[in-house]
CSV table of C-alpha atoms in Angstrom, one decimal:
chain,number,residue,atom,x,y,z
A,7,MET,CA,131.3,114.0,116.3
A,8,ARG,CA,132.1,110.5,116.7
A,9,TYR,CA,130.2,107.8,118.7
A,10,ASP,CA,130.8,104.8,120.5
A,11,ALA,CA,127.5,103.0,118.8
A,12,TYR,CA,126.0,103.3,115.6
A,13,LEU,CA,122.0,102.0,115.6
A,14,PHE,CA,120.9,100.7,112.5
A,15,ASP,CA,116.8,100.6,111.5
A,16,LEU,CA,116.9,97.7,108.8
A,17,TYR,CA,113.9,98.0,106.2
A,18,GLY,CA,113.3,101.3,104.5
A,19,THR,CA,117.0,102.4,106.2
A,20,LEU,CA,119.4,100.3,104.8
A,21,VAL,CA,117.2,98.0,102.8
A,22,ASP,CA,114.6,98.9,100.2
A,23,ILE,CA,111.8,96.8,100.4
A,24,ARG,CA,107.9,96.6,99.2
A,25,THR,CA,105.2,93.8,100.1
A,26,ASP,CA,102.1,92.9,100.1
A,27,GLU,CA,100.8,90.6,102.5
A,28,THR,CA,97.1,91.7,101.4
A,29,ALA,CA,97.1,90.4,97.9
A,30,SER,CA,95.3,87.0,96.9
A,31,VAL,CA,98.4,85.5,95.6
A,32,LEU,CA,99.8,85.1,98.5
A,33,TRP,CA,97.0,83.5,100.7
A,34,GLU,CA,96.5,81.1,97.8
A,35,THR,CA,100.1,80.2,97.6
A,36,LEU,CA,100.2,80.0,101.0
A,37,ALA,CA,96.8,77.9,101.5
A,38,ARG,CA,98.4,75.5,98.8
A,39,PHE,CA,101.9,75.1,100.8
A,40,TYR,CA,99.5,73.9,104.1
A,41,ALA,CA,96.9,71.9,102.1
A,42,GLU,CA,100.5,69.7,101.4
A,43,HIS,CA,100.8,69.2,104.7
A,44,ARG,CA,97.6,68.2,105.6
A,45,ALA,CA,96.2,71.1,106.8
A,46,LYS,CA,93.7,72.3,104.0
A,47,TRP,CA,93.4,76.0,104.1
A,48,THR,CA,91.0,77.9,101.5
A,49,GLY,CA,93.4,81.2,100.7
A,50,ALA,CA,90.6,83.8,101.8
A,51,ALA,CA,90.0,81.5,105.6
A,52,LEU,CA,93.6,81.4,105.7
A,53,GLN,CA,94.2,85.1,105.8
A,54,CYS,CA,91.2,85.3,108.2
A,55,ALA,CA,92.1,82.8,110.4
A,56,PHE,CA,96.2,84.3,110.3
A,57,GLU,CA,94.5,88.1,111.0
A,58,SER,CA,92.0,86.6,114.0
A,59,GLU,CA,94.8,85.2,115.7
A,60,THR,CA,97.6,87.5,114.8
A,61,GLU,CA,95.3,89.9,116.7
A,62,LYS,CA,94.7,87.3,119.4
A,63,GLN,CA,98.3,86.4,120.6
A,64,LEU,CA,99.3,90.7,119.8
A,65,HIS,CA,96.3,91.2,122.9
A,66,ARG,CA,98.0,89.3,125.3
A,67,ASN,CA,100.7,91.1,125.1
A,68,GLY,CA,101.5,93.8,127.6
A,69,ALA,CA,104.1,95.5,126.9
A,70,ALA,CA,103.5,99.6,125.9
A,71,TYR,CA,104.2,99.2,121.9
A,72,PRO,CA,103.5,94.8,121.6
A,73,GLU,CA,105.6,92.8,119.1
A,74,ILE,CA,104.9,89.2,118.7
A,75,ASP,CA,106.9,86.5,117.3
A,76,LEU,CA,104.7,84.8,114.2
A,77,ALA,CA,106.2,81.4,113.7
A,78,PRO,CA,103.2,80.4,117.0
A,79,VAL,CA,100.3,82.0,114.4
A,80,PHE,CA,101.5,79.6,112.2
A,81,ALA,CA,101.3,76.6,114.4
A,82,ALA,CA,98.2,77.5,115.5
A,83,LEU,CA,97.0,77.4,111.8
A,84,TYR,CA,98.3,74.2,111.1
A,85,ARG,CA,97.2,73.1,114.7
A,86,CYS,CA,93.6,74.0,113.4
A,87,TYR,CA,94.1,70.7,111.2
A,88,GLY,CA,95.9,68.4,114.0
A,89,VAL,CA,99.0,69.1,112.6
A,90,GLN,CA,101.6,69.0,114.6
A,91,THR,CA,105.3,71.4,113.6
A,92,ASP,CA,108.7,71.4,114.1
A,93,ASP,CA,111.2,74.4,113.6
A,94,CYS,CA,111.9,73.4,110.2
A,95,LEU,CA,108.5,73.2,109.4
A,96,LEU,CA,107.4,76.6,110.8
A,97,ALA,CA,110.6,78.0,109.6
A,98,GLU,CA,109.6,77.1,106.2
A,99,THR,CA,106.0,77.8,106.3
A,100,ALA,CA,107.4,81.8,107.4
A,101,TRP,CA,109.6,81.7,104.1
A,102,ARG,CA,106.7,80.9,102.0
A,103,PHE,CA,104.7,83.9,103.2
A,104,ARG,CA,107.6,86.1,102.7
A,105,MET,CA,108.2,84.6,99.1
A,106,ALA,CA,105.3,85.4,98.4
A,107,SER,CA,104.9,88.7,99.8
A,108,THR,CA,107.8,90.4,98.9
A,109,GLU,CA,108.0,92.0,95.4
A,110,ARG,CA,111.0,93.8,95.8
A,111,LEU,CA,114.5,93.4,98.2
A,112,ARG,CA,117.4,94.5,97.3
A,113,LEU,CA,120.4,97.1,99.6
A,114,TYR,CA,120.1,100.5,99.2
A,115,ALA,CA,123.8,102.0,97.6
A,116,GLY,CA,126.1,102.6,99.6
A,117,ALA,CA,124.8,100.3,102.6
A,118,LYS,CA,127.6,97.7,103.0
A,119,GLU,CA,130.3,100.6,103.0
A,120,LEU,CA,128.7,102.6,105.4
A,121,LEU,CA,128.4,99.9,107.7
A,122,CYS,CA,132.1,98.9,106.6
A,123,ALA,CA,133.5,102.8,107.5
A,124,LEU,CA,131.5,102.7,111.0
A,125,ARG,CA,132.5,100.2,112.6
A,126,LYS,CA,136.0,101.2,112.6
A,127,GLN,CA,134.8,104.1,114.8
A,128,GLY,CA,132.0,102.3,117.3
A,129,LYS,CA,130.0,99.6,117.3
A,130,VAL,CA,127.5,99.2,114.6
A,131,ILE,CA,123.9,97.7,115.8
A,132,LEU,CA,120.9,96.1,113.8
A,133,LEU,CA,117.7,97.4,116.0
A,134,SER,CA,114.4,96.6,114.3
A,135,ASN,CA,111.0,96.4,113.9
A,136,ALA,CA,111.3,92.6,112.6
A,137,GLN,CA,110.2,89.1,112.3
A,138,ARG,CA,113.4,86.8,112.6
A,139,LEU,CA,111.9,84.3,110.4
A,140,PHE,CA,111.8,86.6,107.1
A,141,THR,CA,115.2,89.2,108.6
A,142,MET,CA,117.6,86.7,108.7
A,143,PRO,CA,117.6,85.0,105.8
A,144,GLU,CA,117.4,87.9,104.2
A,145,LEU,CA,120.1,89.3,106.2
A,146,ARG,CA,122.5,86.3,104.4
A,147,MET,CA,120.9,86.3,100.8
A,148,LEU,CA,122.2,90.8,101.0
A,149,GLY,CA,125.2,89.8,102.4
A,150,LEU,CA,125.0,91.7,105.7
A,151,ALA,CA,124.5,88.7,108.2
A,152,ASP,CA,127.9,89.3,109.3
A,153,ALA,CA,127.9,93.6,109.4
A,154,PHE,CA,126.6,94.2,112.7
A,155,ASP,CA,127.9,93.9,116.3
A,156,ALA,CA,124.7,92.8,117.6
A,157,ILE,CA,121.5,91.7,115.6
A,158,TYR,CA,117.8,93.1,117.8
A,159,LEU,CA,114.5,91.8,116.6
A,160,SER,CA,111.8,92.4,117.7
A,161,SER,CA,109.7,89.5,117.5
A,162,ASP,CA,112.5,87.7,120.4
A,163,TYR,CA,111.6,90.9,122.7
A,164,GLY,CA,108.1,90.9,122.8
A,165,CYS,CA,108.3,94.6,122.1
A,166,LYS,CA,109.5,96.9,119.2
A,167,LYS,CA,110.7,100.7,118.8
A,168,PRO,CA,109.9,103.1,119.9
A,169,ASP,CA,109.1,101.0,123.2
A,170,PRO,CA,112.1,102.6,125.2
A,171,VAL,CA,112.3,98.7,126.9
A,172,PHE,CA,113.7,98.2,123.2
A,173,PHE,CA,116.1,100.6,123.0
A,174,GLN,CA,118.0,99.6,126.7
A,175,LEU,CA,118.5,96.1,125.2
A,176,PRO,CA,122.4,97.2,123.5
A,177,VAL,CA,122.7,99.9,126.3
A,178,ASP,CA,123.0,97.6,128.6
A,179,GLN,CA,124.7,94.4,126.3
A,180,PHE,CA,127.7,96.8,125.5
A,181,GLY,CA,127.2,100.0,128.7
A,182,LEU,CA,126.6,101.8,126.2
A,183,ASP,CA,125.8,106.1,127.1
A,184,PRO,CA,123.2,106.8,125.5
A,185,LYS,CA,124.3,110.2,125.1
A,186,ARG,CA,127.3,108.5,122.5
A,187,CYS,CA,124.8,106.8,120.2
A,188,LEU,CA,122.8,107.6,117.0
A,189,MET,CA,120.1,106.4,115.9
A,190,ILE,CA,120.1,106.6,112.0
A,191,GLY,CA,116.5,105.2,110.8
A,192,ASN,CA,113.4,106.5,108.7
A,193,ASP,CA,111.0,106.7,110.7
A,194,PRO,CA,110.0,109.6,113.3
A,195,ALA,CA,108.2,108.0,115.6
A,196,CYS,CA,109.8,104.6,116.0
A,197,ASP,CA,113.8,105.4,115.2
A,198,ILE,CA,113.5,109.6,116.1
A,199,ALA,CA,111.5,110.4,118.5
A,200,GLY,CA,112.4,106.8,120.6
A,201,ALA,CA,115.6,107.4,119.5
A,202,HIS,CA,115.0,111.2,121.5
A,203,ALA,CA,113.2,109.5,124.4
A,204,MET,CA,116.1,107.5,125.3
A,205,GLY,CA,118.7,110.5,125.2
A,206,MET,CA,120.1,109.5,121.9
A,207,ASP,CA,121.3,111.4,118.2
A,208,ALA,CA,119.0,110.3,116.1
A,209,TYR,CA,119.9,110.3,112.3
A,210,TYR,CA,116.9,111.0,110.2
A,211,ILE,CA,116.8,109.3,106.5
A,212,ARG,CA,113.2,109.9,104.1
A,213,SER,CA,113.1,107.4,102.2
A,214,ALA,CA,110.4,106.4,99.8
A,215,ILE,CA,108.9,104.2,102.6
A,216,SER,CA,109.1,106.3,105.8
A,217,PRO,CA,105.3,106.3,107.0
A,218,LYS,CA,102.9,108.3,104.8
A,219,GLY,CA,103.1,112.1,105.8
A,220,ALA,CA,106.5,111.8,107.2
A,221,PRO,CA,108.3,115.0,106.6
A,222,SER,CA,111.3,115.6,104.7
A,223,ARG,CA,113.4,116.9,107.8
A,224,ILE,CA,112.6,117.0,110.8
A,225,ASP,CA,115.0,118.6,114.6
A,226,ALA,CA,117.2,116.2,114.6
A,227,ALA,CA,121.4,115.2,115.0
A,228,PHE,CA,121.1,115.1,110.8
A,229,SER,CA,118.7,114.7,108.8
A,230,GLN,CA,118.4,114.1,104.6
A,231,PRO,CA,115.4,114.7,103.0
A,232,ARG,CA,116.0,111.8,100.6
A,233,MET,CA,118.0,108.3,100.6
A,234,ASP,CA,121.7,108.8,99.7
A,235,LEU,CA,123.9,106.1,102.2
A,236,VAL,CA,127.2,107.9,100.4
A,237,ARG,CA,126.0,111.3,102.0
A,238,VAL,CA,125.5,109.3,105.3
A,239,ARG,CA,129.2,107.7,104.9
A,240,VAL,CA,130.5,111.7,104.2
A,241,ARG,CA,128.9,113.1,106.8
A,242,LEU,CA,129.6,110.3,109.6
A,243,CYS,CA,133.3,109.1,107.9
A,244,GLY,CA,134.8,112.3,106.7
A,245,GLU,CA,134.6,109.3,103.0
């Protein structure tokens, strides 16, 4: 069956990533950057303040599956030292954070070819639980910035998968029939159950960074026990 729209998860589905946001080297590196801008945190204190501010902003969010934008978090940590910020400084701070916490970032084999093939059949849409400050630079680095007909990042909307509100965004924008949409992802709850709740078909790919305990196969229109995007392309496009 060909679909009118193919909705993709990003991390763990198209992109292999490893991050560690608890590593002391991350917080020491970020503290030095803050200090360069007159906010003289220690690494340990900065980590504690970041976690506290993140929780505070999450509690203010009334969504069923809340998401926040980390830009105000980074800004609040500057304000603790009376430092005013602008978009450029916050973008640079976020990127320093991301670089220091990322151990691996690469496309899975066949990702670009899969997206290109599917765009000949229907809309190709990114629906990702992600931070715009991190994800847009990474999409450009990986050559995927122009690979989608639309990009939806949870940090922009205050909610995330599996929230139906998030899934509804592309449906409304493109006038889609959910029954003719396929969600492709590696998370049984966020991607697969979220799609099913919307009446969408789903393609489950178990990858190395699927949630711990994720099954090899689940009840979905398509299911794969391991990462293989070439197989995805053959099954969906016959190529």
